PDB file of N, CA, C and O in Angstrom:
ATOM      1  N   MET L   8      -2.233  -6.083 -10.296  1.00  0.00           N
ATOM      2  CA  MET L   8      -1.055  -6.846  -9.967  1.00  0.00           C
ATOM      3  C   MET L   8      -1.492  -8.188  -9.415  1.00  0.00           C
ATOM      4  O   MET L   8      -2.388  -8.276  -8.598  1.00  0.00           O
ATOM      5  N   LYS L   9      -0.855  -9.216  -9.861  1.00  0.00           N
ATOM      6  CA  LYS L   9      -1.201 -10.552  -9.398  1.00  0.00           C
ATOM      7  C   LYS L   9      -0.347 -10.935  -8.202  1.00  0.00           C
ATOM      8  O   LYS L   9       0.788 -10.499  -8.061  1.00  0.00           O
ATOM      9  N   ARG L  10      -0.909 -11.788  -7.368  1.00  0.00           N
ATOM     10  CA  ARG L  10      -0.195 -12.230  -6.179  1.00  0.00           C
ATOM     11  C   ARG L  10       1.082 -12.968  -6.539  1.00  0.00           C
ATOM     12  O   ARG L  10       2.077 -12.879  -5.824  1.00  0.00           O
ATOM     13  N   ASP L  11       1.109 -13.691  -7.648  1.00  0.00           N
ATOM     14  CA  ASP L  11       2.278 -14.501  -7.976  1.00  0.00           C
ATOM     15  C   ASP L  11       3.513 -13.668  -8.328  1.00  0.00           C
ATOM     16  O   ASP L  11       4.602 -14.200  -8.457  1.00  0.00           O
ATOM     17  N   ILE L  12       3.356 -12.350  -8.439  1.00  0.00           N
ATOM     18  CA  ILE L  12       4.500 -11.472  -8.668  1.00  0.00           C
ATOM     19  C   ILE L  12       5.348 -11.376  -7.398  1.00  0.00           C
ATOM     20  O   ILE L  12       6.554 -11.210  -7.465  1.00  0.00           O
ATOM     21  N   LEU L  13       4.713 -11.492  -6.247  1.00  0.00           N
ATOM     22  CA  LEU L  13       5.390 -11.378  -4.962  1.00  0.00           C
ATOM     23  C   LEU L  13       5.563 -12.741  -4.323  1.00  0.00           C
ATOM     24  O   LEU L  13       4.716 -13.619  -4.479  1.00  0.00           O
ATOM     25  N   ASN L  14       6.635 -12.890  -3.550  1.00  0.00           N
ATOM     26  CA  ASN L  14       6.750 -14.123  -2.785  1.00  0.00           C
ATOM     27  C   ASN L  14       5.767 -14.040  -1.612  1.00  0.00           C
ATOM     28  O   ASN L  14       5.191 -12.988  -1.340  1.00  0.00           O
ATOM     29  N   GLU L  15       5.566 -15.142  -0.942  1.00  0.00           N
ATOM     30  CA  GLU L  15       4.538 -15.216   0.100  1.00  0.00           C
ATOM     31  C   GLU L  15       4.767 -14.217   1.231  1.00  0.00           C
ATOM     32  O   GLU L  15       3.830 -13.558   1.690  1.00  0.00           O
ATOM     33  N   ASP L  16       6.019 -14.070   1.673  1.00  0.00           N
ATOM     34  CA  ASP L  16       6.310 -13.130   2.763  1.00  0.00           C
ATOM     35  C   ASP L  16       6.032 -11.691   2.344  1.00  0.00           C
ATOM     36  O   ASP L  16       5.469 -10.905   3.119  1.00  0.00           O
ATOM     37  N   ASP L  17       6.423 -11.332   1.129  1.00  0.00           N
ATOM     38  CA  ASP L  17       6.170  -9.980   0.643  1.00  0.00           C
ATOM     39  C   ASP L  17       4.674  -9.732   0.487  1.00  0.00           C
ATOM     40  O   ASP L  17       4.183  -8.655   0.826  1.00  0.00           O
ATOM     41  N   TYR L  18       3.950 -10.713  -0.025  1.00  0.00           N
ATOM     42  CA  TYR L  18       2.506 -10.567  -0.183  1.00  0.00           C
ATOM     43  C   TYR L  18       1.844 -10.356   1.183  1.00  0.00           C
ATOM     44  O   TYR L  18       0.988  -9.478   1.332  1.00  0.00           O
ATOM     45  N   ASP L  19       2.270 -11.114   2.175  1.00  0.00           N
ATOM     46  CA  ASP L  19       1.732 -10.948   3.529  1.00  0.00           C
ATOM     47  C   ASP L  19       2.015  -9.547   4.060  1.00  0.00           C
ATOM     48  O   ASP L  19       1.154  -8.920   4.687  1.00  0.00           O
ATOM     49  N   GLU L  20       3.214  -9.027   3.808  1.00  0.00           N
ATOM     50  CA  GLU L  20       3.575  -7.689   4.266  1.00  0.00           C
ATOM     51  C   GLU L  20       2.744  -6.631   3.543  1.00  0.00           C
ATOM     52  O   GLU L  20       2.279  -5.670   4.156  1.00  0.00           O
ATOM     53  N   VAL L  21       2.554  -6.799   2.245  1.00  0.00           N
ATOM     54  CA  VAL L  21       1.727  -5.857   1.480  1.00  0.00           C
ATOM     55  C   VAL L  21       0.300  -5.856   2.028  1.00  0.00           C
ATOM     56  O   VAL L  21      -0.301  -4.787   2.205  1.00  0.00           O
ATOM     57  N   CYS L  22      -0.238  -7.006   2.328  1.00  0.00           N
ATOM     58  CA  CYS L  22      -1.592  -7.092   2.901  1.00  0.00           C
ATOM     59  C   CYS L  22      -1.647  -6.426   4.272  1.00  0.00           C
ATOM     60  O   CYS L  22      -2.638  -5.757   4.599  1.00  0.00           O
ATOM     61  N   ARG L  23      -0.599  -6.555   5.063  1.00  0.00           N
ATOM     62  CA  ARG L  23      -0.536  -5.892   6.367  1.00  0.00           C
ATOM     63  C   ARG L  23      -0.545  -4.380   6.187  1.00  0.00           C
ATOM     64  O   ARG L  23      -1.259  -3.656   6.889  1.00  0.00           O
ATOM     65  N   VAL L  24       0.230  -3.885   5.237  1.00  0.00           N
ATOM     66  CA  VAL L  24       0.292  -2.447   4.958  1.00  0.00           C
ATOM     67  C   VAL L  24      -1.088  -1.933   4.546  1.00  0.00           C
ATOM     68  O   VAL L  24      -1.543  -0.896   5.029  1.00  0.00           O
ATOM     69  N   ILE L  25      -1.756  -2.657   3.672  1.00  0.00           N
ATOM     70  CA  ILE L  25      -3.101  -2.258   3.226  1.00  0.00           C
ATOM     71  C   ILE L  25      -4.072  -2.278   4.404  1.00  0.00           C
ATOM     72  O   ILE L  25      -4.868  -1.352   4.582  1.00  0.00           O
ATOM     73  N   GLY L  26      -4.000  -3.313   5.219  1.00  0.00           N
ATOM     74  CA  GLY L  26      -4.867  -3.400   6.393  1.00  0.00           C
ATOM     75  C   GLY L  26      -4.636  -2.251   7.357  1.00  0.00           C
ATOM     76  O   GLY L  26      -5.598  -1.668   7.896  1.00  0.00           O
ATOM     77  N   ASP L  27      -3.377  -1.889   7.573  1.00  0.00           N
ATOM     78  CA  ASP L  27      -3.060  -0.743   8.434  1.00  0.00           C
ATOM     79  C   ASP L  27      -3.664   0.540   7.877  1.00  0.00           C
ATOM     80  O   ASP L  27      -4.195   1.361   8.623  1.00  0.00           O
ATOM     81  N   ALA L  28      -3.586   0.703   6.559  1.00  0.00           N
ATOM     82  CA  ALA L  28      -4.148   1.897   5.925  1.00  0.00           C
ATOM     83  C   ALA L  28      -5.663   1.954   6.133  1.00  0.00           C
ATOM     84  O   ALA L  28      -6.214   3.019   6.438  1.00  0.00           O
ATOM     85  N   VAL L  29      -6.327   0.827   5.990  1.00  0.00           N
ATOM     86  CA  VAL L  29      -7.782   0.776   6.186  1.00  0.00           C
ATOM     87  C   VAL L  29      -8.132   1.139   7.630  1.00  0.00           C
ATOM     88  O   VAL L  29      -9.063   1.915   7.879  1.00  0.00           O
ATOM     89  N   ILE L  30      -7.380   0.624   8.571  1.00  0.00           N
ATOM     90  CA  ILE L  30      -7.640   0.927   9.984  1.00  0.00           C
ATOM     91  C   ILE L  30      -7.464   2.414  10.262  1.00  0.00           C
ATOM     92  O   ILE L  30      -8.302   3.033  10.926  1.00  0.00           O
ATOM     93  N   VAL L  31      -6.389   3.002   9.752  1.00  0.00           N
ATOM     94  CA  VAL L  31      -6.143   4.437   9.953  1.00  0.00           C
ATOM     95  C   VAL L  31      -7.286   5.259   9.371  1.00  0.00           C
ATOM     96  O   VAL L  31      -7.799   6.182  10.022  1.00  0.00           O
ATOM     97  N   LEU L  32      -7.696   4.943   8.160  1.00  0.00           N
ATOM     98  CA  LEU L  32      -8.797   5.682   7.538  1.00  0.00           C
ATOM     99  C   LEU L  32     -10.084   5.533   8.336  1.00  0.00           C
ATOM    100  O   LEU L  32     -10.788   6.525   8.587  1.00  0.00           O
ATOM    101  N   ALA L  33     -10.414   4.321   8.728  1.00  0.00           N
ATOM    102  CA  ALA L  33     -11.650   4.076   9.472  1.00  0.00           C
ATOM    103  C   ALA L  33     -11.646   4.799  10.819  1.00  0.00           C
ATOM    104  O   ALA L  33     -12.658   5.397  11.218  1.00  0.00           O
ATOM    105  N   GLU L  34     -10.509   4.767  11.515  1.00  0.00           N
ATOM    106  CA  GLU L  34     -10.425   5.438  12.817  1.00  0.00           C
ATOM    107  C   GLU L  34     -10.570   6.949  12.700  1.00  0.00           C
ATOM    108  O   GLU L  34     -11.015   7.598  13.631  1.00  0.00           O
ATOM    109  N   CYS L  35     -10.208   7.493  11.550  1.00  0.00           N
ATOM    110  CA  CYS L  35     -10.332   8.932  11.317  1.00  0.00           C
ATOM    111  C   CYS L  35     -11.685   9.308  10.717  1.00  0.00           C
ATOM    112  O   CYS L  35     -11.926  10.470  10.391  1.00  0.00           O
ATOM    113  N   GLY L  36     -12.543   8.308  10.524  1.00  0.00           N
ATOM    114  CA  GLY L  36     -13.875   8.563   9.995  1.00  0.00           C
ATOM    115  C   GLY L  36     -13.934   8.734   8.484  1.00  0.00           C
ATOM    116  O   GLY L  36     -14.914   9.250   7.962  1.00  0.00           O
ATOM    117  N   HIS L  37     -12.904   8.300   7.782  1.00  0.00           N
ATOM    118  CA  HIS L  37     -12.859   8.416   6.326  1.00  0.00           C
ATOM    119  C   HIS L  37     -13.401   7.151   5.674  1.00  0.00           C
ATOM    120  O   HIS L  37     -13.451   6.091   6.288  1.00  0.00           O
ATOM    121  N   GLU L  38     -13.785   7.291   4.423  1.00  0.00           N
ATOM    122  CA  GLU L  38     -14.199   6.141   3.625  1.00  0.00           C
ATOM    123  C   GLU L  38     -13.005   5.206   3.435  1.00  0.00           C
ATOM    124  O   GLU L  38     -11.855   5.641   3.468  1.00  0.00           O
ATOM    125  N   THR L  39     -13.292   3.930   3.214  1.00  0.00           N
ATOM    126  CA  THR L  39     -12.209   2.966   2.994  1.00  0.00           C
ATOM    127  C   THR L  39     -12.298   2.362   1.594  1.00  0.00           C
ATOM    128  O   THR L  39     -11.969   1.201   1.385  1.00  0.00           O
ATOM    129  N   ARG L  40     -12.713   3.189   0.648  1.00  0.00           N
ATOM    130  CA  ARG L  40     -12.748   2.745  -0.739  1.00  0.00           C
ATOM    131  C   ARG L  40     -11.332   2.729  -1.303  1.00  0.00           C
ATOM    132  O   ARG L  40     -10.419   3.339  -0.769  1.00  0.00           O
ATOM    133  N   ARG L  41     -11.174   2.020  -2.417  1.00  0.00           N
ATOM    134  CA  ARG L  41      -9.855   1.866  -3.046  1.00  0.00           C
ATOM    135  C   ARG L  41      -9.149   3.202  -3.280  1.00  0.00           C
ATOM    136  O   ARG L  41      -7.960   3.331  -3.039  1.00  0.00           O
ATOM    137  N   ALA L  42      -9.876   4.178  -3.772  1.00  0.00           N
ATOM    138  CA  ALA L  42      -9.266   5.479  -4.085  1.00  0.00           C
ATOM    139  C   ALA L  42      -8.685   6.132  -2.830  1.00  0.00           C
ATOM    140  O   ALA L  42      -7.591   6.702  -2.873  1.00  0.00           O
ATOM    141  N   GLU L  43      -9.409   6.052  -1.713  1.00  0.00           N
ATOM    142  CA  GLU L  43      -8.929   6.650  -0.470  1.00  0.00           C
ATOM    143  C   GLU L  43      -7.720   5.890   0.082  1.00  0.00           C
ATOM    144  O   GLU L  43      -6.770   6.491   0.574  1.00  0.00           O
ATOM    145  N   ILE L  44      -7.765   4.563  -0.002  1.00  0.00           N
ATOM    146  CA  ILE L  44      -6.631   3.748   0.458  1.00  0.00           C
ATOM    147  C   ILE L  44      -5.401   4.062  -0.389  1.00  0.00           C
ATOM    148  O   ILE L  44      -4.306   4.281   0.140  1.00  0.00           O
ATOM    149  N   THR L  45      -5.590   4.115  -1.705  1.00  0.00           N
ATOM    150  CA  THR L  45      -4.476   4.415  -2.604  1.00  0.00           C
ATOM    151  C   THR L  45      -3.891   5.782  -2.294  1.00  0.00           C
ATOM    152  O   THR L  45      -2.665   5.955  -2.242  1.00  0.00           O
ATOM    153  N   SER L  46      -4.739   6.755  -2.082  1.00  0.00           N
ATOM    154  CA  SER L  46      -4.283   8.115  -1.777  1.00  0.00           C
ATOM    155  C   SER L  46      -3.457   8.134  -0.493  1.00  0.00           C
ATOM    156  O   SER L  46      -2.392   8.766  -0.448  1.00  0.00           O
ATOM    157  N   LEU L  47      -3.926   7.463   0.534  1.00  0.00           N
ATOM    158  CA  LEU L  47      -3.184   7.406   1.802  1.00  0.00           C
ATOM    159  C   LEU L  47      -1.833   6.722   1.608  1.00  0.00           C
ATOM    160  O   LEU L  47      -0.807   7.202   2.099  1.00  0.00           O
ATOM    161  N   LEU L  48      -1.807   5.613   0.882  1.00  0.00           N
ATOM    162  CA  LEU L  48      -0.554   4.904   0.652  1.00  0.00           C
ATOM    163  C   LEU L  48       0.431   5.773  -0.135  1.00  0.00           C
ATOM    164  O   LEU L  48       1.634   5.778   0.168  1.00  0.00           O
ATOM    165  N   LYS L  49      -0.057   6.511  -1.118  1.00  0.00           N
ATOM    166  CA  LYS L  49       0.816   7.390  -1.899  1.00  0.00           C
ATOM    167  C   LYS L  49       1.380   8.509  -1.032  1.00  0.00           C
ATOM    168  O   LYS L  49       2.566   8.841  -1.125  1.00  0.00           O
ATOM    169  N   ARG L  50       0.527   9.110  -0.198  1.00  0.00           N
ATOM    170  CA  ARG L  50       1.009  10.164   0.706  1.00  0.00           C
ATOM    171  C   ARG L  50       2.055   9.624   1.659  1.00  0.00           C
ATOM    172  O   ARG L  50       3.079  10.268   1.906  1.00  0.00           O
ATOM    173  N   THR L  51       1.814   8.438   2.189  1.00  0.00           N
ATOM    174  CA  THR L  51       2.768   7.817   3.103  1.00  0.00           C
ATOM    175  C   THR L  51       4.099   7.565   2.403  1.00  0.00           C
ATOM    176  O   THR L  51       5.166   7.843   2.960  1.00  0.00           O
ATOM    177  N   ARG L  52       4.033   7.058   1.185  1.00  0.00           N
ATOM    178  CA  ARG L  52       5.262   6.791   0.426  1.00  0.00           C
ATOM    179  C   ARG L  52       6.055   8.079   0.222  1.00  0.00           C
ATOM    180  O   ARG L  52       7.274   8.105   0.403  1.00  0.00           O
ATOM    181  N   LEU L  53       5.378   9.152  -0.136  1.00  0.00           N
ATOM    182  CA  LEU L  53       6.065  10.428  -0.341  1.00  0.00           C
ATOM    183  C   LEU L  53       6.643  10.988   0.953  1.00  0.00           C
ATOM    184  O   LEU L  53       7.758  11.511   0.963  1.00  0.00           O
ATOM    185  N   GLN L  54       5.895  10.894   2.048  1.00  0.00           N
ATOM    186  CA  GLN L  54       6.359  11.416   3.328  1.00  0.00           C
ATOM    187  C   GLN L  54       7.576  10.652   3.848  1.00  0.00           C
ATOM    188  O   GLN L  54       8.422  11.217   4.527  1.00  0.00           O
ATOM    189  N   ARG L  55       7.643   9.374   3.543  1.00  0.00           N
ATOM    190  CA  ARG L  55       8.731   8.538   4.054  1.00  0.00           C
ATOM    191  C   ARG L  55       9.849   8.319   3.036  1.00  0.00           C
ATOM    192  O   ARG L  55      10.771   7.554   3.302  1.00  0.00           O
ATOM    193  N   ALA L  56       9.788   8.974   1.914  1.00  0.00           N
ATOM    194  CA  ALA L  56      10.728   8.730   0.819  1.00  0.00           C
ATOM    195  C   ALA L  56      12.180   8.896   1.249  1.00  0.00           C
ATOM    196  O   ALA L  56      13.046   8.111   0.835  1.00  0.00           O
ATOM    197  N   HIS L  57      12.464   9.875   2.075  1.00  0.00           N
ATOM    198  CA  HIS L  57      13.856  10.155   2.439  1.00  0.00           C
ATOM    199  C   HIS L  57      14.305   9.426   3.705  1.00  0.00           C
ATOM    200  O   HIS L  57      15.504   9.297   3.940  1.00  0.00           O
ATOM    201  N   ASN L  58      13.372   8.955   4.494  1.00  0.00           N
ATOM    202  CA  ASN L  58      13.729   8.376   5.793  1.00  0.00           C
ATOM    203  C   ASN L  58      13.432   6.895   5.928  1.00  0.00           C
ATOM    204  O   ASN L  58      13.483   6.367   7.028  1.00  0.00           O
ATOM    205  N   SER L  59      13.105   6.230   4.840  1.00  0.00           N
ATOM    206  CA  SER L  59      12.754   4.821   4.961  1.00  0.00           C
ATOM    207  C   SER L  59      13.697   3.954   4.147  1.00  0.00           C
ATOM    208  O   SER L  59      14.411   4.424   3.267  1.00  0.00           O
ATOM    209  N   GLU L  60      13.652   2.685   4.458  1.00  0.00           N
ATOM    210  CA  GLU L  60      14.475   1.725   3.735  1.00  0.00           C
ATOM    211  C   GLU L  60      13.845   1.422   2.385  1.00  0.00           C
ATOM    212  O   GLU L  60      12.650   1.596   2.173  1.00  0.00           O
ATOM    213  N   ARG L  61      14.655   0.934   1.496  1.00  0.00           N
ATOM    214  CA  ARG L  61      14.187   0.592   0.143  1.00  0.00           C
ATOM    215  C   ARG L  61      13.073  -0.460   0.204  1.00  0.00           C
ATOM    216  O   ARG L  61      12.109  -0.375  -0.555  1.00  0.00           O
ATOM    217  N   ASP L  62      13.180  -1.441   1.101  1.00  0.00           N
ATOM    218  CA  ASP L  62      12.150  -2.480   1.209  1.00  0.00           C
ATOM    219  C   ASP L  62      10.796  -1.889   1.601  1.00  0.00           C
ATOM    220  O   ASP L  62       9.759  -2.321   1.099  1.00  0.00           O
ATOM    221  N   GLU L  63      10.811  -0.914   2.506  1.00  0.00           N
ATOM    222  CA  GLU L  63       9.551  -0.288   2.910  1.00  0.00           C
ATOM    223  C   GLU L  63       8.922   0.436   1.717  1.00  0.00           C
ATOM    224  O   GLU L  63       7.717   0.322   1.483  1.00  0.00           O
ATOM    225  N   GLN L  64       9.719   1.149   0.965  1.00  0.00           N
ATOM    226  CA  GLN L  64       9.216   1.840  -0.224  1.00  0.00           C
ATOM    227  C   GLN L  64       8.652   0.838  -1.241  1.00  0.00           C
ATOM    228  O   GLN L  64       7.616   1.061  -1.844  1.00  0.00           O
ATOM    229  N   ARG L  65       9.358  -0.272  -1.400  1.00  0.00           N
ATOM    230  CA  ARG L  65       8.921  -1.305  -2.345  1.00  0.00           C
ATOM    231  C   ARG L  65       7.588  -1.898  -1.918  1.00  0.00           C
ATOM    232  O   ARG L  65       6.688  -2.103  -2.741  1.00  0.00           O
ATOM    233  N   MET L  66       7.415  -2.150  -0.617  1.00  0.00           N
ATOM    234  CA  MET L  66       6.144  -2.698  -0.127  1.00  0.00           C
ATOM    235  C   MET L  66       5.018  -1.693  -0.339  1.00  0.00           C
ATOM    236  O   MET L  66       3.906  -2.069  -0.727  1.00  0.00           O
ATOM    237  N   LEU L  67       5.282  -0.418  -0.104  1.00  0.00           N
ATOM    238  CA  LEU L  67       4.264   0.607  -0.337  1.00  0.00           C
ATOM    239  C   LEU L  67       3.894   0.665  -1.817  1.00  0.00           C
ATOM    240  O   LEU L  67       2.717   0.776  -2.167  1.00  0.00           O
ATOM    241  N   GLU L  68       4.879   0.585  -2.697  1.00  0.00           N
ATOM    242  CA  GLU L  68       4.598   0.607  -4.133  1.00  0.00           C
ATOM    243  C   GLU L  68       3.769  -0.598  -4.564  1.00  0.00           C
ATOM    244  O   GLU L  68       2.823  -0.468  -5.346  1.00  0.00           O
ATOM    245  N   HIS L  69       4.101  -1.774  -4.029  1.00  0.00           N
ATOM    246  CA  HIS L  69       3.310  -2.972  -4.353  1.00  0.00           C
ATOM    247  C   HIS L  69       1.884  -2.830  -3.816  1.00  0.00           C
ATOM    248  O   HIS L  69       0.921  -3.204  -4.490  1.00  0.00           O
ATOM    249  N   ALA L  70       1.744  -2.285  -2.602  1.00  0.00           N
ATOM    250  CA  ALA L  70       0.414  -2.096  -2.013  1.00  0.00           C
ATOM    251  C   ALA L  70      -0.410  -1.146  -2.872  1.00  0.00           C
ATOM    252  O   ALA L  70      -1.600  -1.389  -3.120  1.00  0.00           O
ATOM    253  N   ILE L  71       0.202  -0.080  -3.337  1.00  0.00           N
ATOM    254  CA  ILE L  71      -0.501   0.895  -4.186  1.00  0.00           C
ATOM    255  C   ILE L  71      -0.983   0.202  -5.462  1.00  0.00           C
ATOM    256  O   ILE L  71      -2.132   0.360  -5.875  1.00  0.00           O
ATOM    257  N   ARG L  72      -0.116  -0.572  -6.098  1.00  0.00           N
ATOM    258  CA  ARG L  72      -0.519  -1.251  -7.329  1.00  0.00           C
ATOM    259  C   ARG L  72      -1.618  -2.280  -7.080  1.00  0.00           C
ATOM    260  O   ARG L  72      -2.499  -2.463  -7.917  1.00  0.00           O
ATOM    261  N   LEU L  73      -1.571  -2.944  -5.935  1.00  0.00           N
ATOM    262  CA  LEU L  73      -2.572  -3.963  -5.623  1.00  0.00           C
ATOM    263  C   LEU L  73      -3.944  -3.350  -5.357  1.00  0.00           C
ATOM    264  O   LEU L  73      -4.965  -3.910  -5.738  1.00  0.00           O
ATOM    265  N   VAL L  74      -3.964  -2.178  -4.743  1.00  0.00           N
ATOM    266  CA  VAL L  74      -5.225  -1.566  -4.309  1.00  0.00           C
ATOM    267  C   VAL L  74      -5.781  -0.583  -5.318  1.00  0.00           C
ATOM    268  O   VAL L  74      -6.999  -0.395  -5.371  1.00  0.00           O
ATOM    269  N   LYS L  75      -4.949   0.053  -6.101  1.00  0.00           N
ATOM    270  CA  LYS L  75      -5.425   1.188  -6.907  1.00  0.00           C
ATOM    271  C   LYS L  75      -6.663   0.825  -7.708  1.00  0.00           C
ATOM    272  O   LYS L  75      -6.783  -0.294  -8.232  1.00  0.00           O
ATOM    273  N   PRO L  76      -7.588   1.783  -7.787  1.00  0.00           N
ATOM    274  CA  PRO L  76      -8.840   1.529  -8.506  1.00  0.00           C
ATOM    275  C   PRO L  76      -8.580   1.334  -9.998  1.00  0.00           C
ATOM    276  O   PRO L  76      -7.662   1.933 -10.555  1.00  0.00           O
ATOM    277  N   ASP L  77      -9.390   0.497 -10.587  1.00  0.00           N
ATOM    278  CA  ASP L  77      -9.299   0.299 -12.036  1.00  0.00           C
ATOM    279  C   ASP L  77      -9.826   1.538 -12.736  1.00  0.00           C
ATOM    280  O   ASP L  77     -10.894   2.041 -12.391  1.00  0.00           O
ATOM    281  N   THR L  78      -9.060   2.013 -13.687  1.00  0.00           N
ATOM    282  CA  THR L  78      -9.512   3.177 -14.461  1.00  0.00           C
ATOM    283  C   THR L  78      -9.579   2.783 -15.921  1.00  0.00           C
ATOM    284  O   THR L  78      -8.622   2.242 -16.459  1.00  0.00           O
ATOM    285  N   PRO L  79     -10.721   3.037 -16.552  1.00  0.00           N
ATOM    286  CA  PRO L  79     -10.888   2.649 -17.957  1.00  0.00           C
ATOM    287  C   PRO L  79     -10.027   3.455 -18.888  1.00  0.00           C
ATOM    288  O   PRO L  79      -9.458   4.411 -18.615  1.00  0.00           O
TER     289      PRO L  79
END
């Protein structure tokens, strides 16, 4: 996903979400590779699916697309 898909405020929020995920993983002693970050973001999205606002879900989805590992 390219940055130009998101406006500047949304891109900043997506980067904050990714940074938070990295901090959580690091504090728990987990690797901070793309696959682990993506997995955490996906779990978070599923856990919050019923109790979060649409914007929060959208930011999580954008973060997942931005971070997900490239697969051939």
